Structures are given as C-alpha cells and as structure tokens.
Short mmCIF file of C-alpha atoms in Angstrom, two decimals:
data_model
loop_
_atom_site.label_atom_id
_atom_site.label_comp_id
_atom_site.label_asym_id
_atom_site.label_seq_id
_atom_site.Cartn_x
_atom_site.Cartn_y
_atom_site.Cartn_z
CA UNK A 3 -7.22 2.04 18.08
CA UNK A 4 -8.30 5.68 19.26
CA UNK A 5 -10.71 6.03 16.55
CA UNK A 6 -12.18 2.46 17.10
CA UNK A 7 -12.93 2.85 20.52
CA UNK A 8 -14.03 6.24 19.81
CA UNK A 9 -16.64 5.36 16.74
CA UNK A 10 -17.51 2.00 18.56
CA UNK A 11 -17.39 1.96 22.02
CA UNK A 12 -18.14 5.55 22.78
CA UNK A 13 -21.96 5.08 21.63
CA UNK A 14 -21.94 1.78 23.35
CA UNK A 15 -21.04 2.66 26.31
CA UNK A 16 -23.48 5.60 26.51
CA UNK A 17 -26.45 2.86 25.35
CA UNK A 18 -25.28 1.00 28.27
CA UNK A 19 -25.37 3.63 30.74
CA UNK A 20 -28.34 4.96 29.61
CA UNK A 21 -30.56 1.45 30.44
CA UNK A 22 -28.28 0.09 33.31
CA UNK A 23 -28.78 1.76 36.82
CA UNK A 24 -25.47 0.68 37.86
CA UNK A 25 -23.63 4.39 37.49
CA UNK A 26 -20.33 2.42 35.77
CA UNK A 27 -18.59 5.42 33.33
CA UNK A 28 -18.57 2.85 30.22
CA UNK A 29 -17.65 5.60 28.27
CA UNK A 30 -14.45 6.62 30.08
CA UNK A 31 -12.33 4.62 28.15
CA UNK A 32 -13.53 5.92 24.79
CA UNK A 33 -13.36 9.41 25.97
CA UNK A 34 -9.38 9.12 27.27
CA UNK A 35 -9.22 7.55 23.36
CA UNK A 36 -10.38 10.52 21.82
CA UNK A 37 -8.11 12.57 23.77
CA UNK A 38 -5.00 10.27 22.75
CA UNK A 39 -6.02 10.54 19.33
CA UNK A 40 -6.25 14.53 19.34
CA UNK A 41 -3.05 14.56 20.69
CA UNK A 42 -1.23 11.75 18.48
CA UNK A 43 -2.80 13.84 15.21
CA UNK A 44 -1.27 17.10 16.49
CA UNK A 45 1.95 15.69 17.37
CA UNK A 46 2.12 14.19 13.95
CA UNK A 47 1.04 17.02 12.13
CA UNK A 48 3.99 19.13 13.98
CA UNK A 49 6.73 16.45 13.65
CA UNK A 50 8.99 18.21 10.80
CA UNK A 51 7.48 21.65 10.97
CA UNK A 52 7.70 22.90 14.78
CA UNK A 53 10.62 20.11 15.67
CA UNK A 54 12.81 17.87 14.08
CA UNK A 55 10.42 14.78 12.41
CA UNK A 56 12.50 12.03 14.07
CA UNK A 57 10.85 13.37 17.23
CA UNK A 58 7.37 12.31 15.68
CA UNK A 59 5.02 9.83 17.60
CA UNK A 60 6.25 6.86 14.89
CA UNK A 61 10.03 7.23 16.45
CA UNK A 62 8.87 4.37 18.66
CA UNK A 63 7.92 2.06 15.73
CA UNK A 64 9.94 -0.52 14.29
CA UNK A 65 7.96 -0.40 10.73
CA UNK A 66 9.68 2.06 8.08
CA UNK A 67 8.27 3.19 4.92
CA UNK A 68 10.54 3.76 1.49
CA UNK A 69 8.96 5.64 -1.02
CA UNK A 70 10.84 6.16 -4.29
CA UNK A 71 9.65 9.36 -5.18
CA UNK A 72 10.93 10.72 -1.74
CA UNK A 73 13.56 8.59 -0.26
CA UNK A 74 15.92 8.60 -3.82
CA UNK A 75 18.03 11.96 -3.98
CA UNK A 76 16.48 13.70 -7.37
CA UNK A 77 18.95 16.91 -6.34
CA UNK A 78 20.65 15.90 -10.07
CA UNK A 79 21.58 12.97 -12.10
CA UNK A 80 24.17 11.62 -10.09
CA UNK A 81 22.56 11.88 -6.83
CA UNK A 82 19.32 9.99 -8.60
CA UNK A 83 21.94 7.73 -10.46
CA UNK A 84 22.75 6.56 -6.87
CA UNK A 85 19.57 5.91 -5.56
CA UNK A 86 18.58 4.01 -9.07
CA UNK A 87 21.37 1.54 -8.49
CA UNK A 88 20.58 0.95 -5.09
CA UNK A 89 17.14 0.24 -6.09
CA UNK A 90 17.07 -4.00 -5.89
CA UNK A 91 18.93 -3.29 -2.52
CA UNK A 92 15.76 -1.39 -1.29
CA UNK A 93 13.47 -3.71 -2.77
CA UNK A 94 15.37 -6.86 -1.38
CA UNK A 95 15.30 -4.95 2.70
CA UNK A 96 11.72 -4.67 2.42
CA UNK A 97 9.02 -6.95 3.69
CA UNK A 98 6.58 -5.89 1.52
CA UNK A 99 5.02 -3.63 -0.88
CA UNK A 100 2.38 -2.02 -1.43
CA UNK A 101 1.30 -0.94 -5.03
CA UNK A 102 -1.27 1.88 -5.37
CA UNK A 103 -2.90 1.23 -8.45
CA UNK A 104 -4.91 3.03 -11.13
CA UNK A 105 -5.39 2.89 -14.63
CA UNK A 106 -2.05 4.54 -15.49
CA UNK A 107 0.20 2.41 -13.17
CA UNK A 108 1.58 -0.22 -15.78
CA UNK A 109 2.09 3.07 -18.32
CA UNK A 110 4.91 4.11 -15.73
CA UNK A 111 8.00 2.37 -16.41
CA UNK A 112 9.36 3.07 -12.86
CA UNK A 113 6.42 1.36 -11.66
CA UNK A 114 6.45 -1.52 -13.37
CA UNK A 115 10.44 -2.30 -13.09
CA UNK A 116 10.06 -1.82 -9.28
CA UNK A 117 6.82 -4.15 -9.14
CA UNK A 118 8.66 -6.79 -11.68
CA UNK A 119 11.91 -6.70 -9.20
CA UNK A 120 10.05 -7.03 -6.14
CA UNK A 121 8.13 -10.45 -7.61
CA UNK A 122 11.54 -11.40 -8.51
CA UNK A 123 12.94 -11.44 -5.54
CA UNK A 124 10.30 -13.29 -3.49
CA UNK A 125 8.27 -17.08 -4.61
CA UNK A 126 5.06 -16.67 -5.27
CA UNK A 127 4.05 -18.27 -1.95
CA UNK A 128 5.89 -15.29 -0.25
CA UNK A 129 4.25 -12.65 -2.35
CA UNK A 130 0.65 -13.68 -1.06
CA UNK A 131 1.92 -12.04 1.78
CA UNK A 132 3.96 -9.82 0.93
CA UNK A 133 2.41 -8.26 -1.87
CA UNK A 134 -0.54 -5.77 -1.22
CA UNK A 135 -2.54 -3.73 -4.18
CA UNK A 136 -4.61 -0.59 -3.22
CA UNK A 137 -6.66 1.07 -5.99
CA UNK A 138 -9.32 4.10 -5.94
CA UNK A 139 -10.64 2.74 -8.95
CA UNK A 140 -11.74 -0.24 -6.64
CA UNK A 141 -15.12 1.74 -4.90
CA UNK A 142 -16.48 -0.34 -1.79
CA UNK A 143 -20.07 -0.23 -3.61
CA UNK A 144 -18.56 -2.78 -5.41
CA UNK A 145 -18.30 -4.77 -3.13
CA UNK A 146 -21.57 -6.50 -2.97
CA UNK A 147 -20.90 -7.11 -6.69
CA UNK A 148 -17.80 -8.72 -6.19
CA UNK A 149 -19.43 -11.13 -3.37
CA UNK A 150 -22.37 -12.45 -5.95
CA UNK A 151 -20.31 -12.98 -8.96
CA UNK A 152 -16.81 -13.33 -7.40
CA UNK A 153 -13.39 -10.45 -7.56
CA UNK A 154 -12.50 -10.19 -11.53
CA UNK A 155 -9.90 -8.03 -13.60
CA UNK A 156 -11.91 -5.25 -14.85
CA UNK A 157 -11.25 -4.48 -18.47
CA UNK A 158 -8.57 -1.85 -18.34
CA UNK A 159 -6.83 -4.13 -16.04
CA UNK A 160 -6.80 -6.76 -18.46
CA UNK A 161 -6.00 -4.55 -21.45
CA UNK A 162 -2.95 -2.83 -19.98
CA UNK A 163 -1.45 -6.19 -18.95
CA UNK A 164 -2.28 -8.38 -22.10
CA UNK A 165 -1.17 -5.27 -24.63
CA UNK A 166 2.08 -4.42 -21.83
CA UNK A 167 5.65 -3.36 -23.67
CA UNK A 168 7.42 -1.88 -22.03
CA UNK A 169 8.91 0.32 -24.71
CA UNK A 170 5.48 1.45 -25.01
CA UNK A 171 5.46 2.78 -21.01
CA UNK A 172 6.51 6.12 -20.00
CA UNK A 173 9.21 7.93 -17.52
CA UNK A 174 8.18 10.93 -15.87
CA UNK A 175 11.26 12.35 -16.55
CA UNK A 176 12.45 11.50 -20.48
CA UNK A 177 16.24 10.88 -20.03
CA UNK A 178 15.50 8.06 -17.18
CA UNK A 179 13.85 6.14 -20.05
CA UNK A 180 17.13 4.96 -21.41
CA UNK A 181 18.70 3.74 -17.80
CA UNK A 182 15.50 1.80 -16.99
CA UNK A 183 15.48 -0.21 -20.39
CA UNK A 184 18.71 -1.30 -19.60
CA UNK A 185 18.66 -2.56 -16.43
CA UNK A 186 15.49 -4.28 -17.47
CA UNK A 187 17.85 -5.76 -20.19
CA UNK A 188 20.61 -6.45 -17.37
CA UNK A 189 18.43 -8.27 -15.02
CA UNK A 190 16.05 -9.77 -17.47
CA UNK A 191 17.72 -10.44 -20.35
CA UNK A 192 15.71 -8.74 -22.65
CA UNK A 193 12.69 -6.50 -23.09
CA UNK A 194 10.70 -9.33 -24.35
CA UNK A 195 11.27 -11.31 -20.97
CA UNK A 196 10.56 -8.32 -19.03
CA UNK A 197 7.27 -8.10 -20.70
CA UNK A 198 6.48 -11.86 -20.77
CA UNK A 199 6.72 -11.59 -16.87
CA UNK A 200 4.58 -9.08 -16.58
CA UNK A 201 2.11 -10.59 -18.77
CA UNK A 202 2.04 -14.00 -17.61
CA UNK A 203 2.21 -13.23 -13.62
CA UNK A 204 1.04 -10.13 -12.97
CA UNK A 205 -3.04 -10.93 -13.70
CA UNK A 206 -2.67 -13.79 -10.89
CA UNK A 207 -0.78 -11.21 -8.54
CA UNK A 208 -3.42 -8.65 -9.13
CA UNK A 209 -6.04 -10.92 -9.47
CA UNK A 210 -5.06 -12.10 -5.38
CA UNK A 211 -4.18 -8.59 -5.03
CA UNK A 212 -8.17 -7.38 -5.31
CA UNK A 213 -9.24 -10.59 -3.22
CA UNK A 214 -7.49 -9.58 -0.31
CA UNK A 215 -8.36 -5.51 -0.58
CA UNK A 216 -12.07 -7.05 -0.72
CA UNK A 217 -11.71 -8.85 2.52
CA UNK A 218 -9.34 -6.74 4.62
CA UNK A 219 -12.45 -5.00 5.80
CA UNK A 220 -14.55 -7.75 7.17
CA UNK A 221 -11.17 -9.58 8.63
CA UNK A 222 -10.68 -5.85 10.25
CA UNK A 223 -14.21 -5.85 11.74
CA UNK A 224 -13.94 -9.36 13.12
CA UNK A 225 -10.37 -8.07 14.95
CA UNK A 226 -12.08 -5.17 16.44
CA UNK A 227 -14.98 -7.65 17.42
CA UNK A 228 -12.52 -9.58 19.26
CA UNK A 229 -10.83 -6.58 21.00
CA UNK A 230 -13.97 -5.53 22.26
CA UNK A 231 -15.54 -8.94 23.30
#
C-alpha cells in the first residue's frame, strides 16, 4: 500500500496542488507512505540479523509461508526423513500453493510429487482458487499477445507434460530418488497412475494457472482504482 500511494498518489497530488489555489497538502498522505515503507523495508531487512526474526513486521500477520527447501530439517537423513513424511500433512494445512515455474519444474521429482499431492487433496473447483502458477518464462510483453490470440501452453510446456515419467525426473539429491518413487507408489498406486495424473490434469491446471497470472495485473489496477476513488 506504501508503494501505491507513493508511485500513484504522490504525483497526483502534486498535479493537483500545482493547478488548484486551494493550499490543501494532497501529497501528505503519500509522503507519511513513503516514510512507512522506508521503515517497514528496514525493519524487515533487520528481523533475523540485528534481533530475533519473530520480532519482524509480519509477526502481526495471520498468513504463513512453508517452503520445502527451508522449513524440512536437511541436518541428515533422519531429520529430512521426518519432514518427508510429514509432507501430505503440510500440504493438507495449507490454503494454497503457489508453484514457481520454469522449464525444469516437472524434471524435479520433489516438485512434481508435492504439486500431484496438493491437486489430490483439493476438487478441482477448489484448486481454481487455491492453486496459483508464477513463471519468469511468462514476460509481460506477452501479454498483448496473449489478449489477441488468447493464454496457450507454450511448447516446452506441452512437451514436458505429454512426454512426463516420472522415472525419467530428477532429485537434487540422488538417494531421495528411491523414497519419492515409493510413496508415489503408496499413494498412487503405481508410477503409471502418478504419471497419468499429471498428464491428463496438469495442462488444464496450468492452462488456468497462466489465465489468472495474465489478469492479476489489471484486477490489481482496478483495486487500487477503487482505493483511491
């Protein structure tokens, strides 16, 4: 909100000062903003190095964020062992997920197991919502594109999902390779389910996925046009 009001009405305000002989500050507002901001950024960047993180300006929020790579103990195997089995517990506590995408995601077979359980554990009604893809691959100069001729699955989308095994996808860390297959085999049944899923339901998700990362701007402008008018 800071940086809104201090990108949008800042300017504003001085246009409207500048041609109206009233003398109202209109840019007050925008200039306690900036300050707020300054101050939120340098608390943040401080939370976890100068005092304890908890302390940090997000203590008051009720929104967490679980990231795998961080929030599962990798100190050895059976502190990761752990975290790996309390994986569909995570998944199942969150409401929602965010995937950040790029051409190697479905190569990763972490990623894919924890996309695959997530869409398992909600309807696909629920996943419109819950569900959110985020790509760099995805430039906003393509944007105007994608209004003319509609949002599409680019090619190496379609090619890693149609050609998807995965038996063929990776682990960052070799010996996890073996424990991932076989809770895939576990939950699923068998590989070849696994991959089915993936290659029957994951074009529509991603396919909705784009849609949505295509509009979120222009629904964002029309919130801050309401804010402000």
């Amino acid at each position: 909100m800071s940086v809104i009001l201090m990108l949008v009405v800042l300017p504003i305000g001085f246009l409207i000062e500048g041609t109206s002989q009233s003398g109202v500050v209109w840019y007050l507002p925008s200039v306690c903003a900036i300050g707020v901001g300054i101050i939120s950024i340098v608390w943040a960047e401080m939370s976890g190095v100068v005092f304890p993180a908890s302390w940090g300006p997000w203590r008051w929020t009720e929104g967490t964020v679980w990231l795998d790579k961080c929030c599962i103990d990798q100190t050895n195997d059976a502190t990761k062992q752990a975290g790996i089995r309390r994986l569909k517990d995570f998944l199942a506590r969150s409401r929602s997920m965010t995937v950040l995408l790029g051409p190697t995601y479905f190569d990763r077979l972490w990623c894919t197991y924890e996309l695959a359980c997530f869409c398992d554990l909600h309807s696909k009604k629920e996943l419109e919502t819950t569900l959110h893809f985020v790509s760099l691959e995805w430039a906003w100069w393509t944007r105007g594109v994608w209004l003319v001729r509609g949002v599409k699955l680019s090619e190496w989308e379609i090619n890693l999902l149609d050609n998807y095994s995965c038996r063929d996808a990776s682990c960052f860390m070799p010996k996890d390779r073996g424990t991932v297959l076989a809770r895939i085999r576990k939950q699923w049944g068998s590989e070849e389910a696994f991959d089915t899923f993936v290659r029957k339901e994951f074009p529509a998700l991603l396919l909705r996925g784009k849609q949505q990362f295509m509009s979120r701007p222009l629904k964002t402008m029309w919130k801050t046009l309401e804010l402000l008018f």
